[in-house]
Amino acid sequence: ETGVTQSPTHLIKTRGQQVTLRCSSQSGHNTVSWYQQALGQGPQFIFQYYREEENGRGNFPPRFSGLQFPNYSSELNVNALELDDSALYLCASSLGQMGVDTQYFGPGTRLTVL
Amino acid sequence: AQRVTQPEKLLSVFKGAPVELKCNYSYSGSPELFWYVQYSRQRLQLLLRHISRESIKGFTADLNKGETSFHLKKPFAQEEDSAMYYCALSRLTGGGNKLTFGTGTQLKVEL
């Protein structure tokens, strides 16, 4: 069984640029959630995708957007990057989107915005 | 709004001493509570969750709805328990299982 994978592991961008982060969910999982973890903070929920539809969104502006593909892999896109977007971005997958469905996390993508 | 509070950023204990990592929450519905752990250079992983009522690596946590707490306990700390611990909450019923995390507690077990 393959766990959650994310790419790239590290990324450096400049303010105003756009970035795409990728996530492959664990085998058999149809739900993907994205989290932002700033230095010294716990992860914060960005949004969730369930069977290719957005299924909940946290307090993030519209320049944070996502996609889920038929194979349940997912992308997180961030436009007009700001310095405060520098963080670790975590992807988590689960068997479903119910409370009983445990989320399994990937290793994260470290984004630095200069 | 749902909120998770972990009052200690750092907890330092000696090997063999009891450990208690505090977690308080606020949530208007029926919550499911979790403890996630991150060992050095490893990904965030589930340690235990309330609904499973399991004891993992000697850790237990009891949900106290009156005090809205879900403290993590272990009677005898081991060196390998040194890690970052996050308490998290999600809804138990209905759709959507987004997690709300606390800010984490760094546990350091000293010899």
JSON list of C-alpha atoms in Angstrom, two decimals:
[
{"chain": "A", "resi": 1, "resn": "GLU", "atom": "CA", "xyz": [0.00, 0.00, 0.00]},
{"chain": "A", "resi": 2, "resn": "THR", "atom": "CA", "xyz": [1.45, 3.36, -1.06]},
{"chain": "A", "resi": 3, "resn": "GLY", "atom": "CA", "xyz": [1.12, 6.27, 1.34]},
{"chain": "A", "resi": 4, "resn": "VAL", "atom": "CA", "xyz": [0.35, 9.90, 0.52]},
{"chain": "A", "resi": 5, "resn": "THR", "atom": "CA", "xyz": [3.02, 11.52, -1.62]},
{"chain": "A", "resi": 6, "resn": "GLN", "atom": "CA", "xyz": [3.57, 15.20, -2.41]},
{"chain": "A", "resi": 7, "resn": "SER", "atom": "CA", "xyz": [5.68, 17.07, -4.93]},
{"chain": "A", "resi": 8, "resn": "PRO", "atom": "CA", "xyz": [7.86, 18.99, -4.97]},
{"chain": "A", "resi": 9, "resn": "THR", "atom": "CA", "xyz": [9.46, 18.75, -1.53]},
{"chain": "A", "resi": 10, "resn": "HIS", "atom": "CA", "xyz": [10.78, 22.30, -1.61]},
{"chain": "A", "resi": 11, "resn": "LEU", "atom": "CA", "xyz": [9.95, 25.34, -3.72]},
{"chain": "A", "resi": 12, "resn": "ILE", "atom": "CA", "xyz": [11.17, 28.93, -3.83]},
{"chain": "A", "resi": 13, "resn": "LYS", "atom": "CA", "xyz": [9.06, 31.60, -5.53]},
{"chain": "A", "resi": 14, "resn": "THR", "atom": "CA", "xyz": [8.94, 35.38, -5.60]},
{"chain": "A", "resi": 15, "resn": "ARG", "atom": "CA", "xyz": [6.07, 37.62, -4.59]},
{"chain": "A", "resi": 16, "resn": "GLY", "atom": "CA", "xyz": [3.34, 37.84, -7.23]},
{"chain": "A", "resi": 17, "resn": "GLN", "atom": "CA", "xyz": [4.15, 34.51, -8.86]},
{"chain": "A", "resi": 18, "resn": "GLN", "atom": "CA", "xyz": [1.87, 31.50, -9.06]},
{"chain": "A", "resi": 19, "resn": "VAL", "atom": "CA", "xyz": [2.56, 28.00, -7.74]},
{"chain": "A", "resi": 20, "resn": "THR", "atom": "CA", "xyz": [1.07, 24.53, -8.14]},
{"chain": "A", "resi": 21, "resn": "LEU", "atom": "CA", "xyz": [1.57, 21.81, -5.54]},
{"chain": "A", "resi": 22, "resn": "ARG", "atom": "CA", "xyz": [0.67, 18.19, -6.15]},
{"chain": "A", "resi": 23, "resn": "CYS", "atom": "CA", "xyz": [-0.59, 15.34, -4.02]},
{"chain": "A", "resi": 24, "resn": "SER", "atom": "CA", "xyz": [-1.19, 11.65, -4.69]},
{"chain": "A", "resi": 25, "resn": "SER", "atom": "CA", "xyz": [-3.63, 10.13, -2.25]},
{"chain": "A", "resi": 26, "resn": "GLN", "atom": "CA", "xyz": [-3.22, 6.80, -0.53]},
{"chain": "A", "resi": 27, "resn": "SER", "atom": "CA", "xyz": [-4.53, 3.83, -2.51]},
{"chain": "A", "resi": 28, "resn": "GLY", "atom": "CA", "xyz": [-8.32, 3.51, -2.20]},
{"chain": "A", "resi": 29, "resn": "HIS", "atom": "CA", "xyz": [-8.84, 7.00, -0.75]},
{"chain": "A", "resi": 30, "resn": "ASN", "atom": "CA", "xyz": [-11.33, 9.34, -2.45]},
{"chain": "A", "resi": 31, "resn": "THR", "atom": "CA", "xyz": [-10.97, 12.41, -0.23]},
{"chain": "A", "resi": 32, "resn": "VAL", "atom": "CA", "xyz": [-8.09, 14.87, -0.13]},
{"chain": "A", "resi": 33, "resn": "SER", "atom": "CA", "xyz": [-7.64, 17.77, 2.28]},
{"chain": "A", "resi": 34, "resn": "TRP", "atom": "CA", "xyz": [-5.04, 20.52, 2.14]},
{"chain": "A", "resi": 35, "resn": "TYR", "atom": "CA", "xyz": [-3.54, 22.29, 5.13]},
{"chain": "A", "resi": 36, "resn": "GLN", "atom": "CA", "xyz": [-1.12, 25.19, 5.57]},
{"chain": "A", "resi": 37, "resn": "GLN", "atom": "CA", "xyz": [1.34, 25.02, 8.45]},
{"chain": "A", "resi": 38, "resn": "ALA", "atom": "CA", "xyz": [3.17, 28.23, 9.23]},
{"chain": "A", "resi": 39, "resn": "LEU", "atom": "CA", "xyz": [6.30, 28.10, 11.38]},
{"chain": "A", "resi": 40, "resn": "GLY", "atom": "CA", "xyz": [5.45, 27.37, 15.01]},
{"chain": "A", "resi": 41, "resn": "GLN", "atom": "CA", "xyz": [1.77, 26.81, 14.29]},
{"chain": "A", "resi": 42, "resn": "GLY", "atom": "CA", "xyz": [-0.52, 23.84, 13.87]},
{"chain": "A", "resi": 43, "resn": "PRO", "atom": "CA", "xyz": [-1.83, 22.97, 10.43]},
{"chain": "A", "resi": 44, "resn": "GLN", "atom": "CA", "xyz": [-4.73, 25.13, 9.20]},
{"chain": "A", "resi": 45, "resn": "PHE", "atom": "CA", "xyz": [-7.43, 23.71, 6.94]},
{"chain": "A", "resi": 46, "resn": "ILE", "atom": "CA", "xyz": [-7.49, 25.20, 3.43]},
{"chain": "A", "resi": 47, "resn": "PHE", "atom": "CA", "xyz": [-10.07, 23.02, 1.65]},
{"chain": "A", "resi": 48, "resn": "GLN", "atom": "CA", "xyz": [-11.19, 19.46, 1.00]},
{"chain": "A", "resi": 49, "resn": "TYR", "atom": "CA", "xyz": [-12.08, 17.59, -2.16]},
{"chain": "A", "resi": 50, "resn": "TYR", "atom": "CA", "xyz": [-14.39, 14.58, -2.21]},
{"chain": "A", "resi": 51, "resn": "ARG", "atom": "CA", "xyz": [-14.90, 12.71, -5.47]},
{"chain": "A", "resi": 52, "resn": "GLU", "atom": "CA", "xyz": [-13.64, 15.69, -7.50]},
{"chain": "A", "resi": 53, "resn": "GLU", "atom": "CA", "xyz": [-15.93, 18.27, -5.82]},
{"chain": "A", "resi": 54, "resn": "GLU", "atom": "CA", "xyz": [-14.91, 20.89, -3.26]},
{"chain": "A", "resi": 55, "resn": "ASN", "atom": "CA", "xyz": [-16.35, 19.72, 0.04]},
{"chain": "A", "resi": 56, "resn": "GLY", "atom": "CA", "xyz": [-15.54, 22.48, 2.49]},
{"chain": "A", "resi": 57, "resn": "ARG", "atom": "CA", "xyz": [-13.23, 25.45, 2.65]},
{"chain": "A", "resi": 58, "resn": "GLY", "atom": "CA", "xyz": [-11.35, 27.18, 5.44]},
{"chain": "A", "resi": 59, "resn": "ASN", "atom": "CA", "xyz": [-10.65, 30.87, 5.89]},
{"chain": "A", "resi": 60, "resn": "PHE", "atom": "CA", "xyz": [-8.40, 31.32, 2.86]},
{"chain": "A", "resi": 61, "resn": "PRO", "atom": "CA", "xyz": [-8.82, 33.84, 0.01]},
{"chain": "A", "resi": 62, "resn": "PRO", "atom": "CA", "xyz": [-9.95, 32.78, -3.49]},
{"chain": "A", "resi": 63, "resn": "ARG", "atom": "CA", "xyz": [-6.39, 32.95, -4.82]},
{"chain": "A", "resi": 64, "resn": "PHE", "atom": "CA", "xyz": [-6.03, 29.55, -3.12]},
{"chain": "A", "resi": 65, "resn": "SER", "atom": "CA", "xyz": [-7.74, 27.07, -5.42]},
{"chain": "A", "resi": 66, "resn": "GLY", "atom": "CA", "xyz": [-7.64, 23.36, -6.03]},
{"chain": "A", "resi": 67, "resn": "LEU", "atom": "CA", "xyz": [-8.54, 20.45, -8.19]},
{"chain": "A", "resi": 68, "resn": "GLN", "atom": "CA", "xyz": [-9.10, 16.76, -7.72]},
{"chain": "A", "resi": 69, "resn": "PHE", "atom": "CA", "xyz": [-8.67, 14.37, -10.62]},
{"chain": "A", "resi": 70, "resn": "PRO", "atom": "CA", "xyz": [-10.54, 11.14, -11.46]},
{"chain": "A", "resi": 71, "resn": "ASN", "atom": "CA", "xyz": [-7.72, 9.10, -9.91]},
{"chain": "A", "resi": 72, "resn": "TYR", "atom": "CA", "xyz": [-8.25, 11.21, -6.73]},
{"chain": "A", "resi": 73, "resn": "SER", "atom": "CA", "xyz": [-4.88, 12.92, -6.90]},
{"chain": "A", "resi": 74, "resn": "SER", "atom": "CA", "xyz": [-5.07, 16.64, -6.24]},
{"chain": "A", "resi": 75, "resn": "GLU", "atom": "CA", "xyz": [-3.47, 20.02, -6.92]},
{"chain": "A", "resi": 76, "resn": "LEU", "atom": "CA", "xyz": [-3.30, 23.16, -4.83]},
{"chain": "A", "resi": 77, "resn": "ASN", "atom": "CA", "xyz": [-2.82, 26.37, -6.78]},
{"chain": "A", "resi": 78, "resn": "VAL", "atom": "CA", "xyz": [-1.88, 29.68, -5.22]},
{"chain": "A", "resi": 79, "resn": "ASN", "atom": "CA", "xyz": [-1.94, 32.86, -7.33]},
{"chain": "A", "resi": 80, "resn": "ALA", "atom": "CA", "xyz": [-0.36, 36.24, -6.61]},
{"chain": "A", "resi": 81, "resn": "LEU", "atom": "CA", "xyz": [1.94, 34.84, -3.95]},
{"chain": "A", "resi": 82, "resn": "GLU", "atom": "CA", "xyz": [2.51, 36.90, -0.83]},
{"chain": "A", "resi": 83, "resn": "LEU", "atom": "CA", "xyz": [5.34, 36.68, 1.70]},
{"chain": "A", "resi": 84, "resn": "ASP", "atom": "CA", "xyz": [2.91, 35.26, 4.30]},
{"chain": "A", "resi": 85, "resn": "ASP", "atom": "CA", "xyz": [2.23, 32.29, 2.03]},
{"chain": "A", "resi": 86, "resn": "SER", "atom": "CA", "xyz": [5.62, 30.91, 3.05]},
{"chain": "A", "resi": 87, "resn": "ALA", "atom": "CA", "xyz": [4.75, 27.71, 4.91]},
{"chain": "A", "resi": 88, "resn": "LEU", "atom": "CA", "xyz": [4.66, 23.93, 4.84]},
{"chain": "A", "resi": 89, "resn": "TYR", "atom": "CA", "xyz": [1.70, 22.72, 2.77]},
{"chain": "A", "resi": 90, "resn": "LEU", "atom": "CA", "xyz": [0.31, 19.38, 3.82]},
{"chain": "A", "resi": 91, "resn": "CYS", "atom": "CA", "xyz": [-1.97, 17.09, 1.93]},
{"chain": "A", "resi": 92, "resn": "ALA", "atom": "CA", "xyz": [-4.02, 14.41, 3.69]},
{"chain": "A", "resi": 93, "resn": "SER", "atom": "CA", "xyz": [-6.17, 11.68, 2.24]},
{"chain": "A", "resi": 94, "resn": "SER", "atom": "CA", "xyz": [-8.95, 9.59, 3.73]},
{"chain": "A", "resi": 95, "resn": "LEU", "atom": "CA", "xyz": [-11.26, 6.75, 2.70]},
{"chain": "A", "resi": 96, "resn": "GLY", "atom": "CA", "xyz": [-14.23, 9.11, 2.84]},
{"chain": "A", "resi": 97, "resn": "GLN", "atom": "CA", "xyz": [-15.30, 12.50, 4.11]},
{"chain": "A", "resi": 98, "resn": "MET", "atom": "CA", "xyz": [-17.13, 11.40, 7.24]},
{"chain": "A", "resi": 99, "resn": "GLY", "atom": "CA", "xyz": [-15.98, 12.05, 10.78]},
{"chain": "A", "resi": 100, "resn": "VAL", "atom": "CA", "xyz": [-15.02, 8.43, 11.24]},
{"chain": "A", "resi": 101, "resn": "ASP", "atom": "CA", "xyz": [-12.60, 8.54, 8.31]},
{"chain": "A", "resi": 102, "resn": "THR", "atom": "CA", "xyz": [-9.05, 9.05, 9.52]},
{"chain": "A", "resi": 103, "resn": "GLN", "atom": "CA", "xyz": [-6.82, 11.42, 7.56]},
{"chain": "A", "resi": 104, "resn": "TYR", "atom": "CA", "xyz": [-3.33, 10.28, 6.56]},
{"chain": "A", "resi": 105, "resn": "PHE", "atom": "CA", "xyz": [-0.77, 12.97, 5.86]},
{"chain": "A", "resi": 106, "resn": "GLY", "atom": "CA", "xyz": [1.90, 13.38, 3.24]},
{"chain": "A", "resi": 107, "resn": "PRO", "atom": "CA", "xyz": [5.40, 14.69, 3.98]},
{"chain": "A", "resi": 108, "resn": "GLY", "atom": "CA", "xyz": [4.53, 18.22, 2.87]},
{"chain": "A", "resi": 109, "resn": "THR", "atom": "CA", "xyz": [5.88, 20.80, 0.42]},
{"chain": "A", "resi": 110, "resn": "ARG", "atom": "CA", "xyz": [7.96, 23.60, 1.90]},
{"chain": "A", "resi": 111, "resn": "LEU", "atom": "CA", "xyz": [7.14, 26.84, 0.03]},
{"chain": "A", "resi": 112, "resn": "THR", "atom": "CA", "xyz": [9.34, 29.90, 0.47]},
{"chain": "A", "resi": 113, "resn": "VAL", "atom": "CA", "xyz": [8.17, 33.22, -1.00]},
{"chain": "A", "resi": 114, "resn": "LEU", "atom": "CA", "xyz": [10.85, 35.89, -1.39]},
{"chain": "B", "resi": 1, "resn": "ALA", "atom": "CA", "xyz": [-16.51, 28.10, 15.61]},
{"chain": "B", "resi": 2, "resn": "GLN", "atom": "CA", "xyz": [-14.28, 25.23, 16.65]},
{"chain": "B", "resi": 3, "resn": "ARG", "atom": "CA", "xyz": [-11.07, 25.79, 18.53]},
{"chain": "B", "resi": 4, "resn": "VAL", "atom": "CA", "xyz": [-8.33, 23.65, 20.06]},
{"chain": "B", "resi": 5, "resn": "THR", "atom": "CA", "xyz": [-5.99, 24.96, 22.74]},
{"chain": "B", "resi": 6, "resn": "GLN", "atom": "CA", "xyz": [-2.71, 23.39, 23.79]},
{"chain": "B", "resi": 7, "resn": "PRO", "atom": "CA", "xyz": [-1.39, 25.64, 26.55]},
{"chain": "B", "resi": 8, "resn": "GLU", "atom": "CA", "xyz": [2.18, 24.31, 26.65]},
{"chain": "B", "resi": 9, "resn": "LYS", "atom": "CA", "xyz": [4.59, 24.90, 23.77]},
{"chain": "B", "resi": 10, "resn": "LEU", "atom": "CA", "xyz": [7.26, 22.77, 25.44]},
{"chain": "B", "resi": 11, "resn": "LEU", "atom": "CA", "xyz": [7.06, 20.04, 28.05]},
{"chain": "B", "resi": 12, "resn": "SER", "atom": "CA", "xyz": [10.25, 18.56, 29.44]},
{"chain": "B", "resi": 13, "resn": "VAL", "atom": "CA", "xyz": [10.18, 15.40, 31.59]},
{"chain": "B", "resi": 14, "resn": "PHE", "atom": "CA", "xyz": [12.69, 12.82, 32.75]},
{"chain": "B", "resi": 15, "resn": "LYS", "atom": "CA", "xyz": [12.67, 9.28, 31.43]},
{"chain": "B", "resi": 16, "resn": "GLY", "atom": "CA", "xyz": [10.31, 7.14, 33.49]},
{"chain": "B", "resi": 17, "resn": "ALA", "atom": "CA", "xyz": [8.27, 10.10, 34.72]},
{"chain": "B", "resi": 18, "resn": "PRO", "atom": "CA", "xyz": [4.55, 10.44, 33.94]},
{"chain": "B", "resi": 19, "resn": "VAL", "atom": "CA", "xyz": [3.52, 12.60, 31.01]},
{"chain": "B", "resi": 20, "resn": "GLU", "atom": "CA", "xyz": [0.38, 14.66, 30.52]},
{"chain": "B", "resi": 21, "resn": "LEU", "atom": "CA", "xyz": [-0.08, 16.82, 27.44]},
{"chain": "B", "resi": 22, "resn": "LYS", "atom": "CA", "xyz": [-3.04, 19.15, 27.83]},
{"chain": "B", "resi": 23, "resn": "CYS", "atom": "CA", "xyz": [-5.71, 19.79, 25.22]},
{"chain": "B", "resi": 24, "resn": "ASN", "atom": "CA", "xyz": [-8.90, 21.80, 25.57]},
{"chain": "B", "resi": 25, "resn": "TYR", "atom": "CA", "xyz": [-11.45, 22.37, 22.86]},
{"chain": "B", "resi": 26, "resn": "SER", "atom": "CA", "xyz": [-14.55, 24.36, 22.04]},
{"chain": "B", "resi": 27, "resn": "TYR", "atom": "CA", "xyz": [-17.12, 22.98, 19.62]},
{"chain": "B", "resi": 28, "resn": "SER", "atom": "CA", "xyz": [-20.88, 23.28, 19.51]},
{"chain": "B", "resi": 29, "resn": "GLY", "atom": "CA", "xyz": [-21.60, 19.88, 17.96]},
{"chain": "B", "resi": 30, "resn": "SER", "atom": "CA", "xyz": [-20.46, 16.31, 18.58]},
{"chain": "B", "resi": 31, "resn": "PRO", "atom": "CA", "xyz": [-16.66, 16.31, 18.31]},
{"chain": "B", "resi": 32, "resn": "GLU", "atom": "CA", "xyz": [-14.20, 13.63, 17.44]},
{"chain": "B", "resi": 33, "resn": "LEU", "atom": "CA", "xyz": [-10.82, 14.22, 19.06]},
{"chain": "B", "resi": 34, "resn": "PHE", "atom": "CA", "xyz": [-7.41, 13.12, 17.86]},
{"chain": "B", "resi": 35, "resn": "TRP", "atom": "CA", "xyz": [-3.80, 13.20, 18.85]},
{"chain": "B", "resi": 36, "resn": "TYR", "atom": "CA", "xyz": [-1.30, 13.39, 16.01]},
{"chain": "B", "resi": 37, "resn": "VAL", "atom": "CA", "xyz": [2.46, 13.06, 16.51]},
{"chain": "B", "resi": 38, "resn": "GLN", "atom": "CA", "xyz": [5.40, 14.21, 14.44]},
{"chain": "B", "resi": 39, "resn": "TYR", "atom": "CA", "xyz": [8.76, 12.61, 15.16]},
{"chain": "B", "resi": 40, "resn": "SER", "atom": "CA", "xyz": [11.92, 14.34, 13.96]},
{"chain": "B", "resi": 41, "resn": "ARG", "atom": "CA", "xyz": [12.12, 14.36, 10.15]},
{"chain": "B", "resi": 42, "resn": "GLN", "atom": "CA", "xyz": [8.93, 12.30, 9.80]},
{"chain": "B", "resi": 43, "resn": "ARG", "atom": "CA", "xyz": [5.46, 13.10, 8.59]},
{"chain": "B", "resi": 44, "resn": "LEU", "atom": "CA", "xyz": [2.51, 13.87, 10.80]},
{"chain": "B", "resi": 45, "resn": "GLN", "atom": "CA", "xyz": [0.89, 10.61, 11.88]},
{"chain": "B", "resi": 46, "resn": "LEU", "atom": "CA", "xyz": [-2.13, 9.61, 13.90]},
{"chain": "B", "resi": 47, "resn": "LEU", "atom": "CA", "xyz": [-1.29, 8.53, 17.44]},
{"chain": "B", "resi": 48, "resn": "LEU", "atom": "CA", "xyz": [-4.81, 7.85, 18.69]},
{"chain": "B", "resi": 49, "resn": "ARG", "atom": "CA", "xyz": [-8.38, 8.99, 18.39]},
{"chain": "B", "resi": 50, "resn": "HIS", "atom": "CA", "xyz": [-11.24, 9.00, 20.85]},
{"chain": "B", "resi": 51, "resn": "ILE", "atom": "CA", "xyz": [-13.65, 6.83, 18.86]},
{"chain": "B", "resi": 52, "resn": "SER", "atom": "CA", "xyz": [-11.15, 3.94, 18.73]},
{"chain": "B", "resi": 53, "resn": "ARG", "atom": "CA", "xyz": [-10.55, 3.96, 22.49]},
{"chain": "B", "resi": 54, "resn": "GLU", "atom": "CA", "xyz": [-7.15, 2.39, 21.86]},
{"chain": "B", "resi": 55, "resn": "SER", "atom": "CA", "xyz": [-3.93, 2.69, 23.81]},
{"chain": "B", "resi": 56, "resn": "ILE", "atom": "CA", "xyz": [-1.04, 3.31, 21.42]},
{"chain": "B", "resi": 57, "resn": "LYS", "atom": "CA", "xyz": [2.61, 3.15, 22.53]},
{"chain": "B", "resi": 58, "resn": "GLY", "atom": "CA", "xyz": [1.35, 3.33, 26.12]},
{"chain": "B", "resi": 59, "resn": "PHE", "atom": "CA", "xyz": [-0.52, 6.62, 25.53]},
{"chain": "B", "resi": 60, "resn": "THR", "atom": "CA", "xyz": [-4.16, 7.08, 26.46]},
{"chain": "B", "resi": 61, "resn": "ALA", "atom": "CA", "xyz": [-6.56, 10.01, 26.25]},
{"chain": "B", "resi": 62, "resn": "ASP", "atom": "CA", "xyz": [-9.95, 10.44, 27.83]},
{"chain": "B", "resi": 63, "resn": "LEU", "atom": "CA", "xyz": [-12.60, 12.77, 26.47]},
{"chain": "B", "resi": 64, "resn": "ASN", "atom": "CA", "xyz": [-14.05, 14.87, 29.29]},
{"chain": "B", "resi": 65, "resn": "LYS", "atom": "CA", "xyz": [-17.08, 16.64, 27.85]},
{"chain": "B", "resi": 66, "resn": "GLY", "atom": "CA", "xyz": [-17.74, 18.55, 31.07]},
{"chain": "B", "resi": 67, "resn": "GLU", "atom": "CA", "xyz": [-14.28, 20.12, 31.03]},
{"chain": "B", "resi": 68, "resn": "THR", "atom": "CA", "xyz": [-14.05, 20.01, 27.20]},
{"chain": "B", "resi": 69, "resn": "SER", "atom": "CA", "xyz": [-10.65, 18.37, 27.47]},
{"chain": "B", "resi": 70, "resn": "PHE", "atom": "CA", "xyz": [-8.80, 15.50, 25.79]},
{"chain": "B", "resi": 71, "resn": "HIS", "atom": "CA", "xyz": [-5.50, 15.31, 27.64]},
{"chain": "B", "resi": 72, "resn": "LEU", "atom": "CA", "xyz": [-2.87, 12.79, 26.49]},
{"chain": "B", "resi": 73, "resn": "LYS", "atom": "CA", "xyz": [-1.25, 10.68, 29.20]},
{"chain": "B", "resi": 74, "resn": "LYS", "atom": "CA", "xyz": [1.47, 8.12, 29.58]},
{"chain": "B", "resi": 75, "resn": "PRO", "atom": "CA", "xyz": [2.56, 6.68, 32.93]},
{"chain": "B", "resi": 76, "resn": "PHE", "atom": "CA", "xyz": [6.27, 6.28, 32.12]},
{"chain": "B", "resi": 77, "resn": "ALA", "atom": "CA", "xyz": [7.95, 8.46, 29.49]},
{"chain": "B", "resi": 78, "resn": "GLN", "atom": "CA", "xyz": [10.49, 6.89, 27.13]},
{"chain": "B", "resi": 79, "resn": "GLU", "atom": "CA", "xyz": [13.25, 8.64, 25.20]},
{"chain": "B", "resi": 80, "resn": "GLU", "atom": "CA", "xyz": [11.58, 7.71, 21.91]},
{"chain": "B", "resi": 81, "resn": "ASP", "atom": "CA", "xyz": [8.47, 9.67, 22.94]},
{"chain": "B", "resi": 82, "resn": "SER", "atom": "CA", "xyz": [10.32, 12.94, 22.26]},
{"chain": "B", "resi": 83, "resn": "ALA", "atom": "CA", "xyz": [8.34, 14.55, 19.44]},
{"chain": "B", "resi": 84, "resn": "MET", "atom": "CA", "xyz": [5.83, 17.25, 18.54]},
{"chain": "B", "resi": 85, "resn": "TYR", "atom": "CA", "xyz": [2.27, 16.42, 19.58]},
{"chain": "B", "resi": 86, "resn": "TYR", "atom": "CA", "xyz": [-0.83, 18.01, 18.09]},
{"chain": "B", "resi": 87, "resn": "CYS", "atom": "CA", "xyz": [-4.35, 17.74, 19.40]},
{"chain": "B", "resi": 88, "resn": "ALA", "atom": "CA", "xyz": [-7.05, 18.01, 16.71]},
{"chain": "B", "resi": 89, "resn": "LEU", "atom": "CA", "xyz": [-10.82, 18.05, 16.41]},
{"chain": "B", "resi": 90, "resn": "SER", "atom": "CA", "xyz": [-13.31, 17.21, 13.70]},
{"chain": "B", "resi": 91, "resn": "ARG", "atom": "CA", "xyz": [-17.05, 16.74, 13.58]},
{"chain": "B", "resi": 92, "resn": "LEU", "atom": "CA", "xyz": [-18.19, 13.22, 14.38]},
{"chain": "B", "resi": 93, "resn": "THR", "atom": "CA", "xyz": [-21.48, 13.23, 12.46]},
{"chain": "B", "resi": 94, "resn": "GLY", "atom": "CA", "xyz": [-22.44, 14.68, 9.10]},
{"chain": "B", "resi": 95, "resn": "GLY", "atom": "CA", "xyz": [-20.25, 15.24, 6.09]},
{"chain": "B", "resi": 96, "resn": "GLY", "atom": "CA", "xyz": [-16.82, 16.84, 6.00]},
{"chain": "B", "resi": 97, "resn": "ASN", "atom": "CA", "xyz": [-14.00, 15.71, 8.27]},
{"chain": "B", "resi": 98, "resn": "LYS", "atom": "CA", "xyz": [-11.76, 18.79, 8.28]},
{"chain": "B", "resi": 99, "resn": "LEU", "atom": "CA", "xyz": [-9.37, 18.86, 11.20]},
{"chain": "B", "resi": 100, "resn": "THR", "atom": "CA", "xyz": [-8.87, 21.84, 13.49]},
{"chain": "B", "resi": 101, "resn": "PHE", "atom": "CA", "xyz": [-5.45, 21.63, 15.14]},
{"chain": "B", "resi": 102, "resn": "GLY", "atom": "CA", "xyz": [-3.94, 23.15, 18.24]},
{"chain": "B", "resi": 103, "resn": "THR", "atom": "CA", "xyz": [-0.54, 24.84, 18.08]},
{"chain": "B", "resi": 104, "resn": "GLY", "atom": "CA", "xyz": [1.24, 21.75, 19.33]},
{"chain": "B", "resi": 105, "resn": "THR", "atom": "CA", "xyz": [3.37, 20.76, 22.32]},
{"chain": "B", "resi": 106, "resn": "GLN", "atom": "CA", "xyz": [7.00, 19.75, 21.95]},
{"chain": "B", "resi": 107, "resn": "LEU", "atom": "CA", "xyz": [7.70, 16.86, 24.35]},
{"chain": "B", "resi": 108, "resn": "LYS", "atom": "CA", "xyz": [11.30, 16.40, 25.37]},
{"chain": "B", "resi": 109, "resn": "VAL", "atom": "CA", "xyz": [12.19, 13.31, 27.39]},
{"chain": "B", "resi": 110, "resn": "GLU", "atom": "CA", "xyz": [15.50, 13.70, 29.17]},
{"chain": "B", "resi": 111, "resn": "LEU", "atom": "CA", "xyz": [17.70, 10.89, 30.44]}
]
